[in-house]
Coordinates of C-alpha atoms in Angstrom, one line a residue:
Chain A
M1 CA -80.1 22.3 70.1
T2 CA -77.9 24.0 72.6
S3 CA -77.6 27.7 73.1
E4 CA -73.9 27.2 72.4
A5 CA -74.8 25.9 68.9
I6 CA -76.7 28.9 67.9
R7 CA -74.5 31.5 69.6
T8 CA -74.2 34.7 67.8
T9 CA -71.1 36.8 67.9
G10 CA -72.6 40.0 66.7
G11 CA -75.7 42.0 65.8
Y12 CA -76.6 44.3 63.0
T13 CA -74.7 47.2 64.4
D14 CA -71.5 45.1 64.3
L15 CA -71.7 44.6 60.6
P16 CA -69.9 47.8 59.5
H17 CA -67.0 46.9 61.7
L18 CA -66.9 43.3 60.4
I19 CA -66.9 44.6 56.8
S20 CA -64.1 47.0 57.6
L21 CA -61.9 44.1 58.7
M22 CA -61.9 42.9 55.0
A23 CA -59.4 45.5 53.9
G24 CA -57.7 45.3 50.6
D25 CA -58.4 45.5 46.9
E26 CA -62.1 44.6 46.8
K27 CA -63.3 45.2 43.3
H28 CA -67.0 44.9 43.9
S29 CA -67.5 47.0 47.0
P30 CA -70.6 48.9 45.8
A31 CA -72.3 45.6 45.3
A32 CA -71.2 44.4 48.7
H33 CA -73.4 46.7 50.6
S34 CA -76.6 46.6 48.6
T35 CA -77.2 43.1 50.0
L36 CA -76.5 43.9 53.6
D37 CA -79.9 44.6 55.0
A38 CA -81.7 41.9 53.0
L39 CA -79.1 39.3 54.1
W40 CA -79.2 40.4 57.7
V41 CA -83.0 40.1 58.1
L42 CA -83.0 36.7 56.4
Y43 CA -80.3 35.3 58.6
D44 CA -81.5 37.0 61.8
R45 CA -85.2 36.4 61.6
V46 CA -86.2 34.1 58.8
L47 CA -83.8 31.3 57.9
N48 CA -83.6 28.1 59.9
A49 CA -79.9 27.9 59.1
H50 CA -77.2 28.4 61.8
P51 CA -73.9 26.8 62.7
G52 CA -75.8 24.3 64.9
N53 CA -77.7 22.7 62.0
A54 CA -75.2 23.4 59.2
D55 CA -75.1 19.7 58.2
A56 CA -78.8 18.8 59.0
Q57 CA -80.8 17.8 56.0
D58 CA -83.9 19.7 57.2
R59 CA -82.0 23.1 57.4
D60 CA -83.2 25.9 55.3
R61 CA -80.8 26.6 52.3
F62 CA -79.6 30.0 51.4
L63 CA -77.8 30.2 48.0
L64 CA -75.9 33.4 47.3
S65 CA -76.0 33.5 43.6
K66 CA -74.7 37.1 43.3
G67 CA -71.3 36.1 44.4
H68 CA -69.7 39.4 43.5
G69 CA -68.8 41.6 46.5
P70 CA -69.5 39.0 49.2
M71 CA -68.3 41.2 52.1
A72 CA -71.8 41.7 53.5
Y73 CA -72.4 37.9 53.2
Y74 CA -69.2 37.1 55.0
A75 CA -69.9 39.7 57.7
V76 CA -73.3 38.2 58.3
L77 CA -72.0 34.6 58.4
A78 CA -69.3 35.7 60.9
A79 CA -71.8 37.6 63.0
K80 CA -74.0 34.5 63.1
G81 CA -71.0 32.4 64.2
F82 CA -70.4 30.3 61.1
F83 CA -66.7 31.1 61.3
P84 CA -64.5 33.3 63.6
T85 CA -64.5 37.0 62.8
E86 CA -60.7 36.8 62.7
L87 CA -61.0 35.1 59.3
L88 CA -62.3 38.3 57.8
R89 CA -58.9 40.0 58.1
G90 CA -57.5 37.6 55.5
F91 CA -60.1 38.3 52.9
G92 CA -58.8 37.5 49.4
G93 CA -55.5 36.2 50.7
Y94 CA -53.8 33.1 49.4
D95 CA -54.4 31.1 52.6
S96 CA -57.8 32.6 53.4
P97 CA -61.0 30.6 52.7
L98 CA -62.7 33.9 52.0
G99 CA -62.3 34.8 48.3
H100 CA -63.8 37.7 46.3
H101 CA -66.3 35.1 45.1
P102 CA -67.4 32.5 47.7
N103 CA -66.4 28.8 47.4
R104 CA -68.7 26.4 49.2
L105 CA -65.9 24.0 49.8
L106 CA -63.9 26.7 51.7
V107 CA -66.5 28.9 53.4
P108 CA -68.4 27.4 56.4
G109 CA -72.1 28.1 55.9
A110 CA -71.9 28.8 52.1
E111 CA -74.3 26.4 50.3
I112 CA -72.8 27.2 46.8
G113 CA -69.8 28.6 45.2
S114 CA -70.7 31.6 43.0
G115 CA -69.4 34.5 41.0
S116 CA -70.4 33.7 37.4
L117 CA -73.9 35.1 37.1
G118 CA -77.0 33.0 36.6
H119 CA -76.1 29.8 38.4
G120 CA -77.7 30.1 41.8
L121 CA -81.3 30.1 40.8
P122 CA -81.1 26.9 38.7
L123 CA -79.2 25.3 41.5
A124 CA -81.9 26.4 44.0
V125 CA -84.6 24.8 41.8
G126 CA -82.7 21.5 41.9
T127 CA -82.2 21.9 45.6
A128 CA -85.9 22.4 46.2
L129 CA -86.7 19.4 44.0
G130 CA -84.2 17.3 45.8
L131 CA -85.6 18.1 49.2
R132 CA -89.1 17.4 48.0
A133 CA -88.1 14.1 46.5
Q134 CA -86.7 13.1 49.9
G135 CA -90.0 14.0 51.6
L136 CA -88.5 17.1 53.3
S137 CA -91.4 19.5 52.9
G138 CA -90.3 21.8 55.7
P139 CA -87.0 23.4 54.6
A140 CA -87.2 26.6 52.6
V141 CA -84.8 27.3 49.8
W142 CA -83.7 30.9 49.3
V143 CA -81.5 32.4 46.6
L144 CA -80.3 35.9 46.2
I145 CA -79.7 37.4 42.8
G146 CA -79.0 40.9 41.5
D147 CA -81.1 42.9 39.1
A148 CA -78.4 42.8 36.5
E149 CA -77.9 39.1 37.1
F150 CA -81.5 38.7 36.2
D151 CA -80.4 39.4 32.6
E152 CA -78.9 36.0 32.4
G153 CA -81.0 33.6 30.3
S154 CA -80.5 30.7 32.8
N155 CA -82.5 32.7 35.3
H156 CA -85.4 32.9 32.9
E157 CA -85.3 29.2 32.4
A158 CA -85.6 28.7 36.1
V159 CA -88.3 31.3 36.7
A160 CA -90.5 29.8 34.0
F161 CA -90.1 26.3 35.2
A162 CA -90.5 27.0 39.0
G163 CA -93.6 28.9 38.3
A164 CA -95.1 26.3 36.1
V165 CA -94.6 23.5 38.5
G166 CA -95.6 25.6 41.6
L167 CA -92.3 25.1 43.5
D168 CA -93.6 26.7 46.6
R169 CA -90.5 26.1 48.9
L170 CA -88.4 28.2 46.5
H171 CA -87.8 31.8 47.4
V172 CA -85.8 34.5 45.5
V173 CA -84.5 37.8 46.8
V174 CA -83.7 40.2 44.0
I175 CA -81.5 43.1 45.0
D176 CA -82.5 45.8 42.7
N177 CA -80.0 48.6 42.6
S178 CA -80.8 49.5 39.0
S179 CA -77.6 48.1 37.7
A180 CA -79.0 46.2 34.7
T181 CA -77.7 47.8 31.5
H182 CA -81.1 47.9 29.7
G183 CA -83.3 47.8 32.8
W184 CA -86.5 45.9 33.2
S185 CA -89.5 48.1 32.2
G186 CA -92.4 47.7 34.5
G187 CA -90.1 46.2 37.2
I188 CA -88.6 42.8 37.8
A189 CA -91.5 41.5 39.8
A190 CA -93.8 41.6 36.8
R191 CA -91.6 39.0 35.1
F192 CA -92.0 36.6 38.0
A193 CA -95.7 37.3 38.3
G194 CA -96.1 36.5 34.6
A195 CA -94.6 33.1 35.3
G196 CA -97.0 32.4 38.2
W197 CA -94.9 33.5 41.1
S198 CA -96.0 35.3 44.3
T199 CA -94.3 38.6 44.4
A200 CA -93.5 41.5 46.7
T201 CA -91.4 44.7 46.0
V202 CA -90.0 46.5 49.1
D203 CA -87.5 49.0 50.3
G204 CA -84.4 46.9 50.6
R205 CA -83.2 49.0 53.6
D206 CA -86.4 48.6 55.7
H207 CA -86.0 45.7 57.9
E208 CA -89.7 45.4 58.8
E209 CA -90.8 45.6 55.2
L210 CA -88.3 43.0 54.3
Y211 CA -89.4 40.7 57.1
R212 CA -93.1 41.0 56.2
A213 CA -92.3 40.3 52.5
Y214 CA -90.1 37.3 53.4
T215 CA -92.7 35.8 55.5
A216 CA -95.8 36.5 53.3
P217 CA -97.8 33.4 52.6
H218 CA -97.6 32.1 49.1
Q219 CA -99.3 28.7 49.0
G220 CA -98.6 26.7 45.9
R221 CA -96.4 29.2 44.3
P222 CA -92.7 30.2 44.5
H223 CA -92.1 33.6 46.0
V224 CA -89.9 36.5 45.0
V225 CA -89.0 39.6 47.1
V226 CA -87.6 42.4 45.0
A227 CA -85.6 44.5 47.5
R228 CA -85.0 48.0 46.0
T229 CA -81.9 49.8 47.1
E230 CA -80.2 53.0 46.1
S231 CA -78.9 53.0 42.5
K232 CA -75.5 51.5 42.0
N233 CA -74.4 54.8 40.4
S234 CA -76.0 57.1 42.9
Chain B
M1 CA -77.3 -2.3 11.9
N2 CA -80.3 -4.5 12.2
A3 CA -83.4 -2.4 12.8
Q4 CA -84.7 -5.0 15.2
E5 CA -81.7 -4.8 17.5
T6 CA -82.0 -2.9 20.8
T7 CA -80.4 0.4 20.5
M8 CA -78.3 1.9 23.3
R9 CA -80.9 4.5 23.9
E10 CA -83.6 1.9 24.4
Q11 CA -81.3 0.1 26.8
F12 CA -80.7 3.3 28.6
A13 CA -84.4 3.8 29.1
A14 CA -84.9 0.2 30.4
T15 CA -81.8 0.4 32.7
A16 CA -82.6 3.9 34.1
T17 CA -86.3 3.0 34.7
E18 CA -85.1 0.0 36.7
L19 CA -82.6 2.1 38.7
L20 CA -85.3 4.6 39.5
D21 CA -87.5 1.8 40.8
R22 CA -84.7 0.3 42.9
D23 CA -82.7 3.3 44.2
P24 CA -84.5 6.2 45.9
R25 CA -81.4 8.3 45.6
T26 CA -81.7 8.4 41.8
A27 CA -83.4 11.1 39.9
L28 CA -83.9 11.5 36.1
V29 CA -83.6 15.0 34.6
L30 CA -84.7 15.6 31.0
A31 CA -85.2 18.5 28.7
D32 CA -88.1 17.2 26.6
I33 CA -85.8 15.0 24.5
G34 CA -86.2 11.4 25.6
V35 CA -89.4 11.9 27.5
A36 CA -91.3 9.4 25.3
Q37 CA -88.9 6.7 26.3
F38 CA -90.0 6.9 29.9
P39 CA -93.8 6.4 29.7
D40 CA -94.3 5.1 33.2
A41 CA -91.5 6.5 35.3
P42 CA -93.0 10.0 35.8
R43 CA -96.1 8.5 37.3
A44 CA -94.2 6.0 39.4
H45 CA -91.8 8.6 40.7
P46 CA -93.3 12.0 40.2
D47 CA -90.8 13.7 42.4
R48 CA -87.7 12.0 40.9
V49 CA -88.4 12.4 37.2
V50 CA -88.1 16.0 36.2
N51 CA -88.7 17.3 32.7
V52 CA -87.6 21.0 32.7
G53 CA -88.7 21.6 29.1
I54 CA -86.3 22.8 26.5
R55 CA -83.9 24.4 29.0
E56 CA -80.5 22.8 29.0
Q57 CA -78.8 25.3 31.3
L58 CA -81.5 24.7 33.9
M59 CA -81.2 21.0 33.3
I60 CA -77.6 21.0 34.5
G61 CA -78.3 23.5 37.3
V62 CA -81.1 21.3 38.5
A63 CA -78.8 18.3 38.5
G64 CA -76.3 20.2 40.6
G65 CA -79.0 21.2 43.1
L66 CA -80.3 17.7 43.3
A67 CA -76.8 16.4 44.0
L68 CA -76.3 19.1 46.7
T69 CA -79.2 17.5 48.6
G70 CA -77.6 14.1 48.3
M71 CA -79.4 12.7 45.3
R72 CA -77.9 11.0 42.3
P73 CA -79.1 12.7 39.1
I74 CA -79.1 11.0 35.7
V75 CA -79.3 13.6 33.0
H76 CA -80.1 12.9 29.4
T77 CA -80.3 14.7 26.1
F78 CA -78.4 14.8 22.8
A79 CA -74.6 15.3 23.3
S80 CA -74.7 18.8 21.7
F81 CA -77.2 20.0 24.2
L82 CA -75.9 18.1 27.1
I83 CA -72.2 19.0 26.9
E84 CA -71.7 21.9 24.5
R85 CA -74.6 24.2 25.2
P86 CA -74.5 24.3 29.0
F87 CA -70.7 23.8 29.3
E88 CA -70.2 26.4 32.0
Q89 CA -72.9 24.8 34.0
L90 CA -70.9 21.5 33.9
K91 CA -67.9 23.3 35.1
L92 CA -69.6 25.4 37.9
D93 CA -72.9 23.7 38.9
L94 CA -71.3 20.2 39.2
G95 CA -67.5 20.2 39.4
H96 CA -67.0 23.5 41.2
Q97 CA -69.7 22.7 43.7
G98 CA -67.9 19.5 44.5
V99 CA -70.9 17.3 43.4
G100 CA -71.4 14.7 40.7
A101 CA -74.0 13.5 38.2
V102 CA -74.4 10.9 35.5
L103 CA -74.8 12.5 32.1
V104 CA -76.0 10.2 29.4
S105 CA -75.9 11.5 25.8
A106 CA -77.3 10.3 22.6
G107 CA -76.5 11.3 19.0
G108 CA -72.7 11.3 19.4
S109 CA -70.7 12.6 16.5
Y110 CA -72.4 11.5 13.4
D111 CA -75.6 9.5 14.2
W112 CA -78.0 11.8 12.3
P113 CA -76.2 13.2 9.3
T114 CA -79.4 14.4 7.8
A115 CA -79.6 16.9 10.7
G116 CA -76.2 18.4 10.1
L117 CA -73.8 19.9 12.6
T118 CA -76.6 21.2 14.9
H119 CA -77.1 17.7 16.1
M120 CA -73.5 16.5 16.1
S121 CA -71.0 16.7 18.9
P122 CA -67.6 15.3 17.9
G123 CA -65.9 17.6 20.5
D124 CA -67.8 16.5 23.6
V125 CA -65.0 14.3 25.1
A126 CA -62.3 16.8 24.3
L127 CA -64.4 19.5 26.1
L128 CA -64.8 17.3 29.2
D129 CA -61.0 16.8 29.1
T130 CA -60.7 20.5 30.0
L131 CA -62.5 19.8 33.3
P132 CA -61.1 17.7 36.2
G133 CA -62.6 14.5 37.5
W134 CA -64.8 13.3 34.6
H135 CA -65.2 9.6 33.9
V136 CA -66.1 9.0 30.3
H137 CA -67.7 5.8 29.0
V138 CA -68.2 5.0 25.3
P139 CA -70.1 1.7 25.1
G140 CA -69.9 -0.2 21.8
H141 CA -73.1 -2.2 22.4
P142 CA -76.3 -1.9 24.3
A143 CA -75.3 -4.6 26.7
E144 CA -72.1 -2.6 27.5
A145 CA -74.2 0.5 27.9
D146 CA -76.2 -1.3 30.6
T147 CA -73.1 -2.4 32.4
L148 CA -71.5 1.1 32.3
L149 CA -74.7 2.9 33.3
R150 CA -75.1 0.8 36.4
H151 CA -71.5 1.3 37.2
A152 CA -71.7 5.1 36.7
V153 CA -74.9 5.5 38.8
A154 CA -73.4 3.4 41.6
A155 CA -70.1 5.3 41.6
G156 CA -70.8 7.5 44.7
D157 CA -71.1 11.2 43.9
T158 CA -68.6 11.2 41.0
L159 CA -68.8 12.9 37.6
Q160 CA -69.7 10.3 35.0
Y161 CA -70.5 10.7 31.3
V162 CA -71.9 7.8 29.3
R163 CA -71.8 8.5 25.5
L164 CA -74.5 6.5 23.6
S165 CA -74.6 6.1 19.9
A166 CA -76.7 4.5 17.2
H167 CA -73.3 3.2 15.9
Q168 CA -72.6 -0.1 17.5
N169 CA -70.6 -3.3 17.3
A170 CA -72.3 -6.6 16.4
A171 CA -71.6 -8.2 19.7
P172 CA -70.8 -7.0 23.3
R173 CA -67.4 -7.6 24.8
P174 CA -66.7 -8.7 28.4
I175 CA -65.7 -5.2 29.5
A176 CA -64.7 -4.1 33.0
P177 CA -65.4 -0.4 33.6
G178 CA -62.1 1.5 33.4
K179 CA -60.0 -1.3 31.9
F180 CA -58.8 -1.8 28.3
L181 CA -59.5 -5.2 26.9
T182 CA -57.1 -7.1 24.7
I183 CA -59.1 -8.4 21.7
H184 CA -56.2 -9.6 19.6
Q185 CA -52.6 -10.0 20.7
G186 CA -50.0 -9.4 18.0
S187 CA -46.3 -10.3 18.2
K188 CA -43.8 -8.5 20.4
L189 CA -42.8 -6.3 17.5
A190 CA -46.4 -5.5 16.5
G191 CA -47.9 -2.1 16.8
T192 CA -51.0 -1.5 18.8
V193 CA -54.5 -0.2 17.7
L194 CA -56.8 1.0 20.4
A195 CA -60.4 0.9 19.3
V196 CA -62.9 3.0 21.3
G197 CA -66.5 1.9 21.6
P198 CA -68.4 1.5 18.3
M199 CA -65.1 1.7 16.3
L200 CA -64.1 -1.9 17.3
D201 CA -65.8 -3.8 14.5
A202 CA -64.3 -1.6 11.8
V203 CA -60.9 -1.8 13.4
L204 CA -61.1 -5.6 13.5
A205 CA -62.1 -5.7 9.9
A206 CA -59.4 -3.3 8.9
T207 CA -56.6 -5.2 10.7
E208 CA -57.6 -8.7 9.7
G209 CA -54.5 -10.6 8.7
L210 CA -52.2 -7.9 10.0
D211 CA -49.8 -8.5 12.9
V212 CA -51.2 -5.9 15.3
T213 CA -52.4 -5.9 18.9
V214 CA -56.0 -4.7 19.1
L215 CA -57.1 -3.2 22.4
Y216 CA -60.7 -2.2 23.2
A217 CA -61.8 0.7 25.4
A218 CA -65.4 1.2 26.5
T219 CA -64.1 3.6 29.2
V220 CA -61.6 6.3 28.0
R221 CA -61.4 8.5 31.2
P222 CA -59.6 7.8 33.2
F223 CA -57.4 6.4 30.4
D224 CA -56.1 3.0 31.3
G225 CA -52.5 3.8 30.7
A226 CA -51.3 0.7 32.6
G227 CA -53.4 -1.4 30.3
L228 CA -51.9 0.2 27.3
R229 CA -48.4 -0.3 28.7
A230 CA -49.1 -3.9 29.4
A231 CA -50.3 -4.6 25.9
I232 CA -47.5 -3.0 23.9
G233 CA -44.6 -5.3 23.2
E234 CA -41.2 -4.0 22.2
R235 CA -42.6 -1.4 19.8
A236 CA -44.5 1.5 21.3
D237 CA -46.4 2.6 18.2
V238 CA -50.0 3.2 18.9
V239 CA -53.0 4.1 16.7
L240 CA -56.1 5.5 18.5
V241 CA -59.4 5.0 16.7
E242 CA -62.1 7.1 18.4
P243 CA -65.7 7.9 17.4
Y244 CA -65.3 11.6 18.2
L245 CA -62.7 14.3 17.5
A246 CA -59.5 12.9 16.1
G247 CA -56.7 13.0 18.6
T248 CA -58.8 13.4 21.7
S249 CA -56.9 10.8 23.6
E250 CA -53.4 11.5 22.2
R251 CA -52.4 13.4 25.3
A252 CA -53.5 10.6 27.5
A253 CA -51.6 8.1 25.4
H254 CA -48.5 10.3 25.4
Q255 CA -48.7 10.5 29.2
A256 CA -48.9 6.7 29.5
L257 CA -45.8 6.3 27.3
A258 CA -43.9 9.3 28.5
D259 CA -40.8 7.4 29.5
L260 CA -40.6 5.4 26.2
P261 CA -39.6 6.3 22.7
H262 CA -43.1 6.1 21.1
R263 CA -45.4 7.2 18.3
V264 CA -49.1 7.9 18.5
L265 CA -51.5 8.4 15.6
G266 CA -55.0 9.7 16.6
L267 CA -57.8 8.8 14.2
G268 CA -61.3 10.0 14.6
V269 CA -63.8 12.5 13.4
P270 CA -62.0 15.4 11.5
L271 CA -62.2 18.9 12.9
A272 CA -63.4 20.4 9.6
E273 CA -67.1 20.4 9.2
H274 CA -68.4 18.1 6.5
R275 CA -71.3 20.0 4.9
H276 CA -73.0 16.8 3.7
Y277 CA -76.2 15.0 4.8
G278 CA -76.7 11.4 3.8
S279 CA -76.1 8.4 6.1
M280 CA -73.9 7.4 9.0
S281 CA -72.0 5.0 6.9
E282 CA -71.3 7.6 4.2
H283 CA -70.0 9.9 6.9
L284 CA -67.8 7.2 8.5
A285 CA -66.3 6.5 5.0
A286 CA -65.8 10.3 4.4
Y287 CA -63.9 10.5 7.7
G288 CA -61.7 7.5 6.9
L289 CA -63.3 5.6 9.7
D290 CA -64.7 2.7 7.8
A291 CA -62.7 -0.6 7.4
T292 CA -61.2 0.4 4.1
G293 CA -60.1 3.8 5.3
L294 CA -58.8 2.5 8.6
R295 CA -56.8 -0.3 6.9
A296 CA -55.1 2.2 4.6
R297 CA -54.1 4.5 7.4
I298 CA -53.2 1.8 10.0
S299 CA -51.1 -0.1 7.4
E300 CA -49.2 3.1 6.3
Y301 CA -48.5 4.0 9.9
L302 CA -47.4 0.7 11.4
W303 CA -45.4 -0.6 8.5

């Protein structure tokens, strides 16, 4: 691995500027920012995923399931050098690879295309199973969902299965900005815990709390970090 | 059907078990249905045989995730639960991600009439027609199912659907995946009947003594338009006989004959729900898909 391969083009303080480059009619902007800190800490300090190992089988996988409002995601990918920051200016344009929902065949570094809710976690379960079946016990699989996305039944299929089989290389980040219509009484983590997961609930703006939760040991169990942010409607 | 014959599902279990043993890229994904058919495979390949429980959305998502890591998932349950229930997962977790899988269904359109519509899926092939890139195989015999399964699994990272049924022909035909087979050549002025999968025996019985060309299709997508063009003589009148929703392949036939004056009649399972139980043969007769019903409709159309 060369230093060139893992060059970064920006840091956390550059993200607001990078997001501002994506001018235009972005319909999900409140959702875009709720993920910013959780994404940054993951890409900056936790994931073994960078432009230098984008095609390596033993890379960590990050699956953005909550594909609405991907501006923070694109900003982080650009800051980490997955694609030139100039691309951000074309956000949503006909010839731009950066749509209002990401497409894995167009966006360098995007592991899945997403937008319709409830697909990322089942795909992440399959990814974790596929890596294990190929003897790759090292790579971690991460998926980010929203608290309203958690409403989707497909997520509950995945949570129950992953807990039951102890899929310990699977990690979920739930961005909880209280946007679920009927809410989740007792908190979202309780549902995961009931299915046998390791859980943590943290302030989704606090980088140290996020880092500690991301890196908490969870032997034999999948792990969820519920990152609470300000309410969508606040 | 002789009860002692191998069924397509039994053949699937044997073939898939062998493929799991031979090809480390393969994985089998089940949702409880069919688990009993694989008594040894889970122990032999604990990481490549996955039973997700009764969770069909997850089943397709898992297949997509496995394929994203470079594996070749084989996914099996009844057609209703494989195609109809998780349809958006087929669209997004496979096609939109740019990855493939081999879906193998059982039950078809009318295999278990005592179960009613809950376990019937006459619209599966028509549904797949709304998505790009799917290859659709409809074997008419367990031996053909074996050939088509091996072909589908070996076909890179493509989207493949193998539709198994308890309805089968008495003997296998020498099929080549993707090609229509001429079973009977009529005169130059004869019309053409295309029989799909298990409909062949009834079509042959229905057309006995008639001057028609009989084609056989065990693969319907891509539709072998060149094969159809080559088989028709000077009269481009075609009857399609399909074991799923009537008319499913009409558009493909029209495309193949677009530059010719032509007629196409699509026979198959009617859209209207038949709220009857009973047997498979009673349902085929009610749909006009037994030899008697087919002879009447083919004769009326081609003469």
